[in-house]
Structures are given as C-alpha cells and as structure tokens.
C-alpha cells in the first residue's frame, strides 16, 4: 500500500503531511462505506481524464487502463511538465511492470514515500492499490502546493474555500464532506469569481440536487472543469467521500488561481507591448523624419550648387532674393526638425536602455552622424552659393558699366569717323591753286593730329571689348563685331591718310603761300577741341563706388579737373585771339576770306559751344558726386548701426553659451528644480528673439543697399544666425539631458541624496583630474576618461577591480551616465 501517513514532499513541514497522518486507513475507509469507493473511482477517473485529454487520450476503467503503465507515465508527464524515461512498448507482463516501476520511481523522486505498493499490484488491476496510488498523485501534484496565509495542502485549500465563501448566506465550510452536501458552497465559489454565471440568490438550501447539478454543469461548460461527482451520490450518502470532494474542489482552486495569474501575466504583457509599441512608433517617426530631412537636403544642395549665370543684375538680384527667402523661411523649420530628431534619438535610446532592450540602430545612411554630415555639406553649399551670388552681382555691375561705356565711346568715335573715309579719298587738290593745296596739306596735317588724338579712344574701345570678353559678357558677339568694325575702319583711315599725305606733298612744291595763322589756329584748336570732348566724356562718365574713400577719390579728381579750367580758358581765349587776328589782318589788308578756315573744320563757335556745354556739365557732375557721397555716408551709417547691434548680440550669445556650459556642469537642486530652472532660462533666451529680429532688419537694409563689407564689426549675419541656433540647440539638449536623468533615476530607483553624491563626485573628478593630471587644463568637459571614471567609482564605494563590467569609456554629461552605470 501507499504510505499516505508519510510526507508527500520532503520540503513540506506541515500541510499534506499533517493531513495524511490524521487520515483513516485507506482500506478501512473503503470497507466501512463501499459508496466511497464508487465516488472515488468516478472522481479520480474524471480527474485523470481532465489531464490526459491534454495529450489527446483518456481512460475508461481506472484499474484496467493503467495496467500497462503507458497512460500512467503519460499522466505524470502532463501534470508535472517533465519528461519520464522512454516507456517499453512490449505487451508482455515484464514490459508492463517495468513501465509501472518507472512511474513509481518518478513519484518517489518527488518526495512521496511509497510503502507496500508495487508494480505487480497495479499490473494485476488491484483497485484499492490503484486508487491509493492516484490519490497519492492528486495529493502531491494538485493539493500539496496549495498555500494560503502560511497554511498549505488540505488546510490551505480549506482556508481558501472559507475565505471565498464567507460573504454568502447558508454557507459554512468546515470540512470536505457534509459542508458541501447542499451544493451552495460549490455555487458560492463559482459566483465569487464569475458572478455572471450563477444567480446565487435564486438557489434554495432545501434543493441540494438542483444546486449541485447547477454548479457541476456551469463548471463543466464555462470553467472547463469536468464533472467528477454525482449529485444523487452526494445527497444519498450520509457523509460524502472527503477525498473525492477535495479532488474536485482543488480543480476550482487551480482554475481560478490560474485565471488570476493569467490575467496578471496578460496585464504585464500588455504593458510591455504598449512600451514596445511606443518605442516602435518612435523608431518609425525617427526614420520618417530622418528620411524627409535627408531628402530635403538632397533636393536643396543641387539648387545651391547651380551656377547658371544670368544676363543682368536684376536677374541675379532675383536669385539673391530667392536665397534670402530660403534662409529666412524654408531653412529654420528644418533646423528645428534636425534638433527634434537628435532629441528623439537620445530619448529613444534612454527608454530602450531602461527597458533592457538593444539600442536602436537606424537604417543605413540615417544615423545622426549621417544627418550631421549631410547638414554640413548643405551649409558648405550655402556659403559657396552666397559668395557666388555676390561675385556675380559685382561682375554683372562691372559688365553693365563697361557695356555702357563701350557703346558711348563707340558712338563718339563713329560720329567722328563719319565721312572721314570719303574726305580722304577725294582728289580736290588736283584743281586747287597753290595756296589751296598748301591749305589742304595743312588741313591734312591737322587731321593727322586729330587722328593721333583719337588713337587713344580706339585703344580704349579695344581694351573695354577685351575685358567684356574676359568677364563673359552675354552680348559679347555684338560687342566684338562692333569693335572689329571700328578697328578695320581705323586701319583703312590710317592707310588712306598716309596715301593722301603723299599726294598733297607731291603738289606742295607748287604751292608756297600758306596762311600761318590759320595753320596755327588749326593746330591749337584741334587738341583743345579733343581735350574738351574728352572732358565732356569724363563729366558724363558713369561711376560705381562702394565706400566713402572711393567717392572722395572721385571728388578729389573732379576738383583737380576744375582747377585746370582757368588754364584751359586761357587756351580757349588764345585760340579765339588767333581767329580775331586773322580777321584783323584780313580787314586791314582788304583780303576776302573764304567761308571758313581751310585747315580745320573747328570753328570758334563750336569751341565756345562745347566750352559752354562742358561748363554746364561741371555743376551736374558736382551734384552727382555729392549725391553719391550722401549715399555712401548713409551706407556708412547703416554699417555702424548694424555693427552696434551685431556686437551686442554677438556678446550676448557668447555670454549665454558660456553660461549654459557652466550650468550644465554646476547644476544644483533636484532634477525637477533643474528642469524648471532650465526651462525658465530657455524662455529668457527666447525672449531675446526681438533683438535678433531687429538685427535681421538692419541686415535686410544693408542687403538692399548692396553693402558688402563692414569695417566696424567682425560679425556677419550668418555667424550670428549659427551662434543663435547653436545656443537654442544647446539649451534644448541640456533640458533633454535632465529629462533623461529623471527617466533614469525613476527607472533605477536612485534617491536624491545618491544623485547628489554621484554628481558631486563627477564634478570633482572632472575638474580635479583635468586640472591635475592633464597639465592644469580646467575645461569641465562634461566627460570622464578611463582613469577619471575609475577614481570617481572608487570614491563612490565601488570595487573597480572586482567589477569587470566597468568599462574605460567616459560618461557623457556626468549625471545620467553615473545613474546609468
């Protein structure tokens, strides 16, 4: 027989052992009341089948179906969750005995002491021995492990029933036999856990059969507890079998406690899944934001690298306006996205680390370093594009100025050369008198002088055309054609002049009379006329200056020109006196003069007319220069205004950057106080934005005035924008760092005092070792190197030599890093 008076588990000091010591002998129980054997047979069979069906099988006769040991071994494997030795498949008695012995050995290995029971009795179908063995299995695997308020086994199960049924009327569970006869206790257990299945108030104590059947049917249908008892047997027996009742009630205990454990596990899984889903969403958001930002950079860089030249300054200014719109409208949101991307990445990594999850690795090419590299390329392209726009505007301004100057000089030259070729090819000297030929020769000499004077203008035209070609002027073809035409014509004029001179010199020998006064007039009038034309050209010449020094240089040159006017006026009066002397001589000698000077076409009237025109242009030139001087003074004021604001903003940004760096190292108070202070500090910095906008306004005025340099400040708007963005990014990162520290502290359970100790140690070694062991370099870098970190841990009480997990990497920020370790 089974020694059910011994302990079922060697580790149990009470519970099942105490219960079985108080039990009546198994054989005596069955002899006193054969009805109990019937109840046990039915209950134990149903209990075995409730487990065997998990393996896809069942038994019909408890003492017959376990005889070969196969289903007995299978039952033990199902209820224990362990693998037994491989059974023997033979049909001989020895095979069956060996299989049953393997099962009994397994039961004994679980701390159950078997006495007077052998495999032969089970193989022979001994009903009492088989039921005793099954009861031992039920005690060991279904009842012994029940524990309620420091009681176990039968006492624990009874206490559990009492606790669950205490609120119900007409239910008083004191044992596992007569307390269950009316069926109310079974219904109370079900109603306590599943009130939706039973209408307890409708049950009557005087109708036990109905109560029992109701409980059995509900348990079988909704709780997956097979029917192990007959209501009639329980009601018709004076004292129901305790073992059968205990076996059936233990199924309720496991069903409800299992459901509660499953619910707890499900809640835990849901929480983990929720965290995982949130992390997955953050990963997806990071991937999408990174992809969008990289795509925007990929589309923007080719636009910034486009160097398609425009034809006019206005066209380039349109490009400049587009670039300014890009800087002020399109780029700032992307700067915010980049900052948010870095913050999201750091927060995600912190959450994954706190959840003991692997670090997040973005897709290839979407790391924060990849984005920073792409951003660096974008800013490089921006700088190159801005420099190119400014150089192109200067080039086009120079081109437009040169083009106007070129066409002006060409027009003057073409006006002068008009008819010269016809004049040089005529043969009027063949029919002239000696005096007329001599006059023609002198006239030709004057023409040669005039021609030589125009040589400089032709060279200037050629030089301007060459510079237009070198600067890649869009209409260079027409410029080259006109220049070539002038040069070819000039060569023809030179050849014709030389040929006519030879013809005149051949006839000069026959002509002796020459009017020296006319000749002198012609020789002096031509250069003077040419000087006046040059002066008029200079007075009408356009000018482009970029600062006060350049305009003052032009004003000085103009004043020097005006200082030569008295001497030029004397020359004009001298030339006019020559013509007056001619008139005087002619009148005194009765000489009939021709309609004009035979040596020149320049008349005193034309000289006077040009002189008056030149004198009228002088005040106009004065006004133009003065207006330009006023403009440059205004531009200089704009420079000074911008410089004053820029120097103030630059100093503010520098001071705040140093202050943020100091705060990030020497923060005091709780993390929540630090976070609040940092956010208030962030608001104070953001409140400075109007000063930045004011500076942007000054910069806009400078850009509109086409001012490209500023000697009053070393700051540029681009430098200040970058500094401002870096300041906002730095404070945002510092806030994010503190938030991550709070997450780490809450997750790791670090107290505020421990946190202060960690922070003090970190700041001490960050300052001390940096200063002491590295040559007095107090940089407060916010990171500990290997030796610093080791010293910091030793000061905190860690055994560094024992803890091999401590690496040689520095801790970023000095606060979240120590908590993370």
PDB file of C-alpha atoms in Angstrom, residues 4 46 125 150 156 167 206 236 274 285 300 350 399 417 526 583 590 592 647 650 659 718 740 743 753 796:
ATOM      1  CA  UNK A   4      -0.221   8.085   2.950  1.00  0.00           C
ATOM      2  CA  UNK A  46     -12.590  12.263 -14.252  1.00  0.00           C
ATOM      3  CA  UNK A 125      -5.514  -4.417 -11.657  1.00  0.00           C
ATOM      4  CA  UNK A 150       1.039  30.282   5.638  1.00  0.00           C
ATOM      5  CA  UNK A 156      -4.674  25.764   2.812  1.00  0.00           C
ATOM      6  CA  UNK A 167     -19.836  36.527   2.434  1.00  0.00           C
ATOM      7  CA  UNK A 206     -33.652  22.658   0.584  1.00  0.00           C
ATOM      8  CA  UNK A 236     -27.773   9.981  -0.787  1.00  0.00           C
ATOM      9  CA  UNK A 274       2.499  49.136 -25.023  1.00  0.00           C
ATOM     10  CA  UNK A 285       8.877  58.576 -36.531  1.00  0.00           C
ATOM     11  CA  UNK A 300      18.333  71.557 -51.831  1.00  0.00           C
ATOM     12  CA  UNK A 350      17.337  56.040 -22.995  1.00  0.00           C
ATOM     13  CA  UNK A 399      29.784  94.396 -67.158  1.00  0.00           C
ATOM     14  CA  UNK A 417      34.837 108.934 -88.363  1.00  0.00           C
ATOM     15  CA  UNK A 526      42.184 120.524 -82.721  1.00  0.00           C
ATOM     16  CA  UNK A 583      40.034 138.873 -89.126  1.00  0.00           C
ATOM     17  CA  UNK A 590      41.258 144.029 -97.690  1.00  0.00           C
ATOM     18  CA  UNK A 592      38.411 138.381 -98.867  1.00  0.00           C
ATOM     19  CA  UNK A 647      28.424  93.414 -31.424  1.00  0.00           C
ATOM     20  CA  UNK A 650      27.370  88.545 -30.507  1.00  0.00           C
ATOM     21  CA  UNK A 659      26.639  80.360 -19.038  1.00  0.00           C
ATOM     22  CA  UNK A 718      25.496  84.164 -40.916  1.00  0.00           C
ATOM     23  CA  UNK A 740      16.633  61.618 -19.434  1.00  0.00           C
ATOM     24  CA  UNK A 743      13.732  58.853 -16.513  1.00  0.00           C
ATOM     25  CA  UNK A 753      20.863  62.032  -1.938  1.00  0.00           C
ATOM     26  CA  UNK A 796      31.509  56.157  -4.545  1.00  0.00           C
TER      27      UNK A 796
END
